[in-house]
Short mmCIF file of C-alpha atoms in Angstrom, two decimals:
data_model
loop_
_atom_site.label_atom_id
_atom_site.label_comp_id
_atom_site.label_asym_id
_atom_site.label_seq_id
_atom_site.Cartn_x
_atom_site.Cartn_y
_atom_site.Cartn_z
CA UNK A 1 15.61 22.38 -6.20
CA UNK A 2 13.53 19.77 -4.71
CA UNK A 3 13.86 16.27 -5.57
CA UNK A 4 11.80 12.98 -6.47
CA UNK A 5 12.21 9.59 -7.79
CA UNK A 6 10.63 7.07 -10.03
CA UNK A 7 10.21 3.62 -9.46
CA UNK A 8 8.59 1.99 -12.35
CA UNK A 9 7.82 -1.94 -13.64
CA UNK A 10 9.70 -1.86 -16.52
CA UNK A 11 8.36 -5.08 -18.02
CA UNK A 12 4.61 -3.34 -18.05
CA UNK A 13 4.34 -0.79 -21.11
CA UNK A 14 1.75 0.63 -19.27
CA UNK A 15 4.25 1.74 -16.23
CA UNK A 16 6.88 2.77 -18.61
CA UNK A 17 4.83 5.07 -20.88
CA UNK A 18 3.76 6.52 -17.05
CA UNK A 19 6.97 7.18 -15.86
CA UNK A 20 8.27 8.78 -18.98
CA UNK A 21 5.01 11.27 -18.32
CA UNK A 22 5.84 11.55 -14.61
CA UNK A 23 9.49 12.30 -15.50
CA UNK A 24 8.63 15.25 -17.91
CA UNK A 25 5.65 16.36 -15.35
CA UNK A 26 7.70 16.45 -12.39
CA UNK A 27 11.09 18.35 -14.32
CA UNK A 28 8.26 20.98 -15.85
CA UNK A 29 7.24 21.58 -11.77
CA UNK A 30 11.52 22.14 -10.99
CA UNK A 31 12.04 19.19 -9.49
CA UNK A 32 15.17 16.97 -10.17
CA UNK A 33 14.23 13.67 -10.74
CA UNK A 34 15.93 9.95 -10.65
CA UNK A 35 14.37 7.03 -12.30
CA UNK A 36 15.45 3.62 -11.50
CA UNK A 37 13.50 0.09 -12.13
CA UNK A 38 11.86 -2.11 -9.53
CA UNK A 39 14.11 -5.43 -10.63
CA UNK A 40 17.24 -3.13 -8.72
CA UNK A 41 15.19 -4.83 -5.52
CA UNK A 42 14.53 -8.72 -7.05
CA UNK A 43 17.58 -10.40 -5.14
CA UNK A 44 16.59 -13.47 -7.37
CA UNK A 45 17.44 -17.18 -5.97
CA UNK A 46 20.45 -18.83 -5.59
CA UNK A 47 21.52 -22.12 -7.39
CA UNK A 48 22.48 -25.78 -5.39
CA UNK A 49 25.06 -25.64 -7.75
CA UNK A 50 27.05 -22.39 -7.22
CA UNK A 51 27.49 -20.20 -3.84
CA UNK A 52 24.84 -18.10 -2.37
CA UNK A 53 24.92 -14.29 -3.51
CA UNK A 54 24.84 -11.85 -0.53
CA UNK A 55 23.98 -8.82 -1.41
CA UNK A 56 24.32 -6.13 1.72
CA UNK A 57 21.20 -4.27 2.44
CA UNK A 58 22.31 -1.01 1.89
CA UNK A 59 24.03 -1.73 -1.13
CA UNK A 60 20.48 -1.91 -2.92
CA UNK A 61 19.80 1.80 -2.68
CA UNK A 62 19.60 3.43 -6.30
CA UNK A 63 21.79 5.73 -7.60
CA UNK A 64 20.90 9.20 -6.51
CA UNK A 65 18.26 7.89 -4.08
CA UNK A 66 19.12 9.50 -1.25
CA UNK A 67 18.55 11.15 1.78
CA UNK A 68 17.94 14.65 0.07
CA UNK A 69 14.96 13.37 -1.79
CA UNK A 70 11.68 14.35 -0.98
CA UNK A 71 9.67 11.81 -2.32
CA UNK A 72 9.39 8.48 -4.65
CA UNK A 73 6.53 7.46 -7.24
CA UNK A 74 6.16 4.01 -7.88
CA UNK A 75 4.60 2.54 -10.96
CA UNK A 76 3.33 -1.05 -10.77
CA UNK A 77 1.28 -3.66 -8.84
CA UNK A 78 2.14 -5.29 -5.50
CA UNK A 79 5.42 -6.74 -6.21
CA UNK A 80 7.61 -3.61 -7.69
CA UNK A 81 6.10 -2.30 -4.55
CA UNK A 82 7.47 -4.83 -2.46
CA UNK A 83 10.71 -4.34 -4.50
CA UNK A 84 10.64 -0.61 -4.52
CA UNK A 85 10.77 -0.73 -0.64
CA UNK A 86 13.54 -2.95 -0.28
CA UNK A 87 15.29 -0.40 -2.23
CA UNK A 88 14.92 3.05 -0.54
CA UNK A 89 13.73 1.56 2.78
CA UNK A 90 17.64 2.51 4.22
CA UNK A 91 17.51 6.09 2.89
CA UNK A 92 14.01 6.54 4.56
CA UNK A 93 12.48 7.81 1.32
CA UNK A 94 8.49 8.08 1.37
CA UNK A 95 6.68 6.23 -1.83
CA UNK A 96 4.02 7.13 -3.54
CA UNK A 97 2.43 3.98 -4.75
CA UNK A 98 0.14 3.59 -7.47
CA UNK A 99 -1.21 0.85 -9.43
CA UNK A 100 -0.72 -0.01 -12.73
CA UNK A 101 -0.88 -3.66 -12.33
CA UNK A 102 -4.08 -6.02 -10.82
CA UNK A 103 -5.27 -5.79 -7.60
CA UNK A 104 -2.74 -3.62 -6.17
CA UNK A 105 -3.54 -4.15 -2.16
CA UNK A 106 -0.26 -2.26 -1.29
CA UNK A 107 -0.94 0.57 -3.47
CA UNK A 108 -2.31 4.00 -2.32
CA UNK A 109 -3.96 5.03 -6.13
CA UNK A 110 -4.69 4.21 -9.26
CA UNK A 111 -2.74 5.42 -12.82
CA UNK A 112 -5.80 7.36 -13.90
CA UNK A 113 -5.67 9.34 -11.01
CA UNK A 114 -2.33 10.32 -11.99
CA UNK A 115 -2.37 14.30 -12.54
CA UNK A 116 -4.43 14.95 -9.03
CA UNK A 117 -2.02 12.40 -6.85
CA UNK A 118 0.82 14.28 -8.30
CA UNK A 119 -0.11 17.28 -7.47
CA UNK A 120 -1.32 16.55 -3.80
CA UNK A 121 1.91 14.92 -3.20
CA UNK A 122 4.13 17.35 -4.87
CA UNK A 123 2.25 20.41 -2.82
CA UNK A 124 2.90 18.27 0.30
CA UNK A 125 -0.58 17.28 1.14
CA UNK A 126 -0.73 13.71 2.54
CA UNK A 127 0.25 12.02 5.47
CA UNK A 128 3.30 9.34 6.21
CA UNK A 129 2.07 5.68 7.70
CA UNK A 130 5.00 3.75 8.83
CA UNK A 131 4.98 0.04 8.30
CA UNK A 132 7.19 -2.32 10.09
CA UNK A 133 10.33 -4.37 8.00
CA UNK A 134 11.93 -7.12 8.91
CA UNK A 135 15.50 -8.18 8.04
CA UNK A 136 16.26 -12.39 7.17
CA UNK A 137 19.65 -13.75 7.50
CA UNK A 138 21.13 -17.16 6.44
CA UNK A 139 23.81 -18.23 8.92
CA UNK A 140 26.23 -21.51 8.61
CA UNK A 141 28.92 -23.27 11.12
CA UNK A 142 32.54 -22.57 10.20
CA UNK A 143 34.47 -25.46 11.04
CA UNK A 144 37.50 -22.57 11.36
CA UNK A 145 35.86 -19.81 12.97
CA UNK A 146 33.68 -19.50 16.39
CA UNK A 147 31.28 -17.74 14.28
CA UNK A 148 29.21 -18.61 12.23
CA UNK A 149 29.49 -17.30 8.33
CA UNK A 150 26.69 -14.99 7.43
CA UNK A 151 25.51 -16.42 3.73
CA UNK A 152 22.74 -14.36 2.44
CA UNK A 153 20.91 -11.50 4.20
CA UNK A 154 17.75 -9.21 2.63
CA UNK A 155 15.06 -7.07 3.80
CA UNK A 156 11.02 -7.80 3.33
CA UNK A 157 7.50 -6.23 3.78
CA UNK A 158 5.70 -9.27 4.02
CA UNK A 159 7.42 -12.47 4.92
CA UNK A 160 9.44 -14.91 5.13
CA UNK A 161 8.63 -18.46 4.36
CA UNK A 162 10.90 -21.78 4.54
CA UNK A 163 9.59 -24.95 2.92
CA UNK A 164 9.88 -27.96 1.61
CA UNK A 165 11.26 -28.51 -1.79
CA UNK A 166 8.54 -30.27 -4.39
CA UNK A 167 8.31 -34.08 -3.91
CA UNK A 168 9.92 -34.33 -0.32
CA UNK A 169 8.21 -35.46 2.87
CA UNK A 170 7.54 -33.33 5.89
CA UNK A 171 10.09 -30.80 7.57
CA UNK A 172 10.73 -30.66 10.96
CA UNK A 173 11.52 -27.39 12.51
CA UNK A 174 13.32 -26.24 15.84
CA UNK A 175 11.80 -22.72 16.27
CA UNK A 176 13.07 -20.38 18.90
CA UNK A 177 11.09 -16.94 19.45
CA UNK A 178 12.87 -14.30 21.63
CA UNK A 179 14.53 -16.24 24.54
CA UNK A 180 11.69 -18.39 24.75
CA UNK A 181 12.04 -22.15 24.65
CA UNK A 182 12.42 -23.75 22.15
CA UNK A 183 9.14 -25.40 20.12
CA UNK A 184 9.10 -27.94 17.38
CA UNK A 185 6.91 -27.95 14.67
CA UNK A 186 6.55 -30.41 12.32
CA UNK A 187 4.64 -28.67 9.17
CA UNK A 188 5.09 -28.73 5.34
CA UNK A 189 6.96 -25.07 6.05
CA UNK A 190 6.60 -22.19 8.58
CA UNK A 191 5.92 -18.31 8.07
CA UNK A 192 7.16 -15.31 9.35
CA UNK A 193 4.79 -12.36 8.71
CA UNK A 194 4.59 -9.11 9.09
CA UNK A 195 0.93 -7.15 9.77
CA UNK A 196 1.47 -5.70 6.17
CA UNK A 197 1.93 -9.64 5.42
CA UNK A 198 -1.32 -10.84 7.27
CA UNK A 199 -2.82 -10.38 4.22
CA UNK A 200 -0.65 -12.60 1.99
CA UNK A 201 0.67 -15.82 2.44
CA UNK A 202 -0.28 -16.26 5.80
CA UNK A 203 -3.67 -15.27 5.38
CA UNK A 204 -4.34 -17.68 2.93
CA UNK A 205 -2.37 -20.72 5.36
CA UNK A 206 -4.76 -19.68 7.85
CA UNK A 207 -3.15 -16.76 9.80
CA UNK A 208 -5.20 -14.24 11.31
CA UNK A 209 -5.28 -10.88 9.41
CA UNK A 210 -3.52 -7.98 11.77
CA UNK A 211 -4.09 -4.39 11.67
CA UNK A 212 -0.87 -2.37 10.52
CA UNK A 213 -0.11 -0.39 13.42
CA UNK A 214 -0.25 -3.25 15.92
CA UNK A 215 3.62 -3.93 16.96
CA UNK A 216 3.90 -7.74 16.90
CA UNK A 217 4.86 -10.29 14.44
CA UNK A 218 3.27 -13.71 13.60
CA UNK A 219 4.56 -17.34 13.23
CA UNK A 220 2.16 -19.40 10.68
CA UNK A 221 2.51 -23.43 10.50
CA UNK A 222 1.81 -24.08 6.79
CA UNK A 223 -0.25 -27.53 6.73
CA UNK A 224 0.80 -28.82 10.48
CA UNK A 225 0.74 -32.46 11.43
CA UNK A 226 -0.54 -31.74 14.54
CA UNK A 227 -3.50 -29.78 15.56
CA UNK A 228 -1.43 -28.46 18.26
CA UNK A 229 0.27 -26.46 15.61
CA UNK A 230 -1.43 -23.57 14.89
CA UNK A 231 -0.39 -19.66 14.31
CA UNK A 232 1.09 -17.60 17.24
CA UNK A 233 1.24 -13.81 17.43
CA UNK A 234 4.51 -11.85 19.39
CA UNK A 235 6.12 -8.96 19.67
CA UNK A 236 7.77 -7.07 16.98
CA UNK A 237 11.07 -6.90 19.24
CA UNK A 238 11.06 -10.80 19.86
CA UNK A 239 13.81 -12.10 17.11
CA UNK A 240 13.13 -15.58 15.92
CA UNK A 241 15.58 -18.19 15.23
CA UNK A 242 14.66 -21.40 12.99
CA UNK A 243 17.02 -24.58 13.05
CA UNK A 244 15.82 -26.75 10.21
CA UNK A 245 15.69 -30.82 11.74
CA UNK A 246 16.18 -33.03 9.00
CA UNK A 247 18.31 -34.16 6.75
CA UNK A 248 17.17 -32.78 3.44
CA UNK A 249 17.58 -28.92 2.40
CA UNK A 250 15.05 -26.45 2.03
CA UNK A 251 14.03 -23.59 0.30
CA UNK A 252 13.40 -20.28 1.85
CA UNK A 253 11.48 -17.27 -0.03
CA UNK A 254 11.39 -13.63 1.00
CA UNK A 255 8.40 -11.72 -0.36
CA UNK A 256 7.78 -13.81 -2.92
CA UNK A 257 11.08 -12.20 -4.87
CA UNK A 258 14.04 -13.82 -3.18
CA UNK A 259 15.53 -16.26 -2.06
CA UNK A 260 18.08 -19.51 -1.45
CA UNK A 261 18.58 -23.12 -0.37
CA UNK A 262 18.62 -23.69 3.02
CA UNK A 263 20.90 -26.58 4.36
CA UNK A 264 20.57 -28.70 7.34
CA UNK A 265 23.11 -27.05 9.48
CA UNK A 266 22.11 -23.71 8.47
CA UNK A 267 19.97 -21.34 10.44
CA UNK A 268 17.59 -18.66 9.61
CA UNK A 269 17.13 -15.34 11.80
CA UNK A 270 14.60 -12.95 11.31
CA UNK A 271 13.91 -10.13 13.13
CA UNK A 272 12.97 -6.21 13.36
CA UNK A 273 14.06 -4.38 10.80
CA UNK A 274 16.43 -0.73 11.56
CA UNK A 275 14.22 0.56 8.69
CA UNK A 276 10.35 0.89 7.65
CA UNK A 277 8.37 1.18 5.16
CA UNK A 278 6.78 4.86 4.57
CA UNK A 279 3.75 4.98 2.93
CA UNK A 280 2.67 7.90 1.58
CA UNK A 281 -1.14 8.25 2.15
CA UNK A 282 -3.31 11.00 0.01
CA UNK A 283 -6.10 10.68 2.64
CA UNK A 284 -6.17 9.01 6.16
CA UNK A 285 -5.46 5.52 6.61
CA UNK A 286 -8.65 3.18 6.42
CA UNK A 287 -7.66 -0.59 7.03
CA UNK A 288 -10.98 -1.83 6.98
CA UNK A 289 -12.28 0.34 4.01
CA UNK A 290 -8.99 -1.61 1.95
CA UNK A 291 -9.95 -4.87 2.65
CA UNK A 292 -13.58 -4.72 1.89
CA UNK A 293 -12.47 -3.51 -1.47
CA UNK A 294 -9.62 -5.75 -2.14
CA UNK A 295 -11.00 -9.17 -0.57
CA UNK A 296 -14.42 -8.52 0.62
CA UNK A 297 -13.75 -8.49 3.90
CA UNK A 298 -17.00 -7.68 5.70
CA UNK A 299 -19.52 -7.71 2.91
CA UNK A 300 -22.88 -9.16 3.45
CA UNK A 301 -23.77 -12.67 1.74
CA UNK A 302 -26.89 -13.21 2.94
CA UNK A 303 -30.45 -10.63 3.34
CA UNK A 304 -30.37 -8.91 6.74
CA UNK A 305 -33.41 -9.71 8.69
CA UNK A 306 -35.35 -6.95 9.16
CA UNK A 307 -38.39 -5.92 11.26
CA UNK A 308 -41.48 -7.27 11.32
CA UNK A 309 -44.56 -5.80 12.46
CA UNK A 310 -46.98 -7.58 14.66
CA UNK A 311 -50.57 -7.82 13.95
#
């Protein structure tokens, strides 16, 4: 018997009335199905005032989502997407996205094109695009150890950004890319984004928008002092270390989902993730086609000139 999952919103009524149709679709078809919600990937953020939760990576994988299924449908906009990924991402389970939420960029289709997606993807007719992960970790100095303690670890899509909390100056940042030297930026926060993520956060701090299949990674200044300071693109296999230089904490945010307080001695590694993100795509991948639609990208705003004949 094959086997699917559902990965629905569950604060939308929209996306749970859809996954309770899905549900009794997919068990008419045979298939076995599992249904789990899209918080099961919100890590939340931690508290000044009681430890950090660290939550392993694999331990976020849903019950029954597993290597044996097929397939996963995912009801909701761009976050339970986000969130859906971080969950199956280590069981390298393919998702299905569609959008029952606003302008869905990450999603593949739309909830009233419900009955002909399932029914492509159910008969096996789409293709796979593989999107690169990364993986964050918080580490601190053990006074007792030679190692340091890891404090909080998670997976993302898009990025990683650390900041500075509301109503504090300017950070200063010690960033080291690969075994590069290292470079110090002084900034109201600095972001680590994936190509999937040249679209968010960093796109709107000024990043340059990358292509999905291009391997590298980018490093995005958010408001710079100096003019020196501006975004740098790398390769995906380059890890990236960030010491924090100051004396105040931080706050770090992973996909806009998760997060915790970053302290002075603490340091932040991101780097290549072991998994990725599998898309499932019901017709080939057009980039360009997705970001007319979603933010205009390439749309004329003024008349085109055209010919004039000579007398």
């Amino acid at each position: 018997m094959p086997k699917a999952g559902i990965i629905y919103n569950d604060i939308k009524p929209i996306a749970c009335q859809v996954a309770a149709t899905l549900q009794e679709k997919l068990t008419a078809c045979g298939w076995e199905v599992c249904v789990a919600t899209g918080t099961g990937g919100i890590l939340g953020y931690s508290h000044p005032d009681r430890p950090v939760c660290h939550t392993p990576i694999d331990g976020l994988v849903p019950k029954g989502f597993d290597t044996d299924m097929s397939l996963a449908f995912v009801l909701g906009g761009d976050g339970t997407v986000l969130s859906a990924f971080r969950q199956v991402a280590p069981a390298g389970i393919p998702l299905l996205t569609i959008n029952t939420g606003h302008m869905g960029f990450l999603t593949e289709t739309y909830v009233n094109q419900l009955s002909q997606a399932v029914e492509q993807a159910i008969a096996g007719d789409y293709e796979i695009e593989e999107r690169l992960m990364l993986v964050v970790k918080v580490f601190r100095p053990c006074s007792t150890e030679s190692e340091p303690t890891l404090l909080w670890e998670a997976m993302c899509l898009n990025e990683m950004v650390l900041h500075r909390e509301p109503l504090t100056s300017m950070c200063h940042f010690e960033v080291q890319v690969g075994k590069h030297a290292l470079v110090d930026i002084a900034a109201d926060g600095v972001i680590i984004s994936t190509p999937t993520g040249s679209t968010a956060y960093s796109l709107s701090a000024g990043g340059p928008v990358i292509t999905p299949e291009v391997p590298v990674l980018q490093l995005v200044p958010i408001c710079p002092h100096s003019l020196a300071s501006r975004a740098l693109v790398f390769s995906e296999n380059d890890p990236v270390t960030i010491f924090p230089v100051q004396p105040n904490r931080l706050v770090m945010v992973v996909d806009g989902n998760a997060g915790c307080y970053i302290l002075p001695e603490d340091r932040v590694r991101v780097e290549k993730a072991p998994y990725s993100a599998r898309f499932i795509r019901l017709q080939s991948p057009e980039f360009f086609r997705v970001l007319r639609e979603k933010l205009g990208w390439g749309l004329p705003h003024i008349a085109k000139p055209t010919s004039v004949e000579l007398p």
